[in-house]
Coordinates of C-alpha atoms in Angstrom, one line a residue:
T1 CA -111.5 -71.5 224.1
D2 CA -112.2 -75.0 225.4
I3 CA -115.9 -75.7 225.5
M4 CA -115.2 -78.6 228.1
N5 CA -115.3 -76.4 231.2
N6 CA -118.2 -77.5 233.4
G7 CA -118.5 -81.3 232.7
D8 CA -116.6 -82.2 235.8
Y9 CA -118.9 -80.2 238.0
H10 CA -122.0 -82.3 236.7
G11 CA -119.9 -85.7 236.7
V12 CA -119.8 -85.8 233.0
R13 CA -117.3 -85.5 230.3
G14 CA -118.9 -83.0 228.0
H15 CA -120.2 -79.5 228.3
V16 CA -123.7 -79.2 230.0
H17 CA -126.0 -76.2 228.6
E18 CA -129.0 -75.3 230.6
I19 CA -131.8 -74.6 228.1
Y20 CA -134.7 -72.4 228.6
H21 CA -136.7 -71.6 225.6
E22 CA -140.2 -69.8 225.7
M23 CA -142.2 -70.8 222.6
T24 CA -144.7 -68.6 220.8
N25 CA -146.6 -71.5 219.0
M26 CA -147.4 -74.9 220.2
I27 CA -148.4 -77.5 217.8
T28 CA -150.9 -80.0 219.2
S29 CA -153.0 -83.0 217.8
T30 CA -155.9 -80.5 217.4
G31 CA -153.7 -77.6 215.6
T32 CA -151.4 -74.8 216.3
K33 CA -151.9 -72.8 219.6
T34 CA -150.4 -69.3 220.1
F35 CA -149.6 -67.8 223.6
N36 CA -151.7 -64.8 224.4
D37 CA -153.3 -64.8 220.8
P38 CA -156.3 -62.2 220.9
M39 CA -158.0 -64.1 218.1
V40 CA -158.4 -67.2 220.4
P41 CA -160.0 -65.9 223.6
K42 CA -160.9 -69.3 224.9
L43 CA -157.3 -70.4 224.9
K44 CA -155.7 -69.7 228.4
L45 CA -152.0 -71.0 227.9
T46 CA -149.8 -70.1 230.8
R47 CA -146.1 -69.0 230.1
S48 CA -145.0 -72.3 231.9
E49 CA -147.0 -74.2 229.5
M50 CA -145.2 -72.5 226.6
T51 CA -141.7 -72.9 228.1
V52 CA -139.0 -75.8 227.4
T53 CA -136.3 -76.3 229.8
G54 CA -133.7 -79.0 230.2
L55 CA -130.1 -79.9 229.8
Y56 CA -128.2 -80.1 226.6
L57 CA -124.9 -82.3 226.9
Q58 CA -122.5 -81.4 224.2
H59 CA -119.6 -83.9 223.8
S60 CA -117.3 -82.1 221.7
S61 CA -116.5 -78.3 220.7
R62 CA -118.8 -78.6 217.7
P63 CA -122.4 -79.7 218.2
S64 CA -123.2 -83.2 216.8
E65 CA -125.1 -83.4 213.5
K66 CA -127.6 -85.9 215.4
V67 CA -129.1 -85.4 218.7
I68 CA -130.4 -87.9 221.2
F69 CA -133.8 -86.7 222.9
W70 CA -133.7 -88.5 226.1
I71 CA -137.0 -89.3 227.8
Y72 CA -136.6 -90.9 231.2
G73 CA -139.1 -92.8 233.4
G74 CA -140.2 -92.0 236.9
A75 CA -144.0 -91.6 236.5
F76 CA -143.5 -87.8 237.2
L77 CA -142.5 -88.8 240.8
A78 CA -138.9 -89.8 240.7
G79 CA -135.8 -88.8 238.5
D80 CA -134.9 -85.5 236.8
S81 CA -132.7 -84.2 234.1
R82 CA -129.8 -83.9 236.1
G83 CA -130.0 -87.4 237.7
N84 CA -130.0 -88.8 234.2
L85 CA -126.9 -87.2 232.8
G86 CA -124.6 -90.0 233.5
I87 CA -126.6 -92.6 231.8
A88 CA -127.6 -90.4 228.9
E89 CA -123.8 -89.4 228.4
K90 CA -123.1 -93.0 228.1
M91 CA -125.8 -93.6 225.5
G92 CA -124.6 -90.6 223.5
M93 CA -121.0 -92.0 223.6
L94 CA -122.1 -95.6 222.4
C95 CA -124.6 -94.4 219.9
G96 CA -122.0 -92.5 217.8
A97 CA -118.9 -94.8 218.4
D98 CA -119.5 -97.6 215.9
R99 CA -120.8 -95.5 212.9
D100 CA -118.9 -92.3 212.4
G101 CA -116.8 -92.0 215.5
E102 CA -118.7 -88.9 216.5
M103 CA -120.5 -89.1 220.0
R104 CA -124.0 -87.8 219.9
D105 CA -125.3 -84.7 221.9
I106 CA -128.2 -85.4 224.2
F107 CA -131.1 -83.2 225.2
I108 CA -132.8 -84.0 228.5
P109 CA -135.9 -82.3 229.1
D110 CA -137.4 -81.1 232.3
Y111 CA -141.0 -82.4 233.1

């Protein structure tokens, strides 16, 4: 089957995957934290603090070997992952074109 089935809807050439991943461990500058760890009663992490969401733009039927982690500006006031799809797509196309011809996939986190 052709993976390129929802790009037109999002205004891009690739396929957009909506990512939702609940982590069980979080690595911080002070060490590893675990969600609902009974051995660490002071740690009160919520499920939303342990969840990663975002958009993954895949340019071809196979995921690229290298993925661009797209961090956008906006000072937490403006912009979102969907609004950055177009420019992130272009960057993925340009980053792979001159080296090996493979376009880079992009992950754009929600924050």
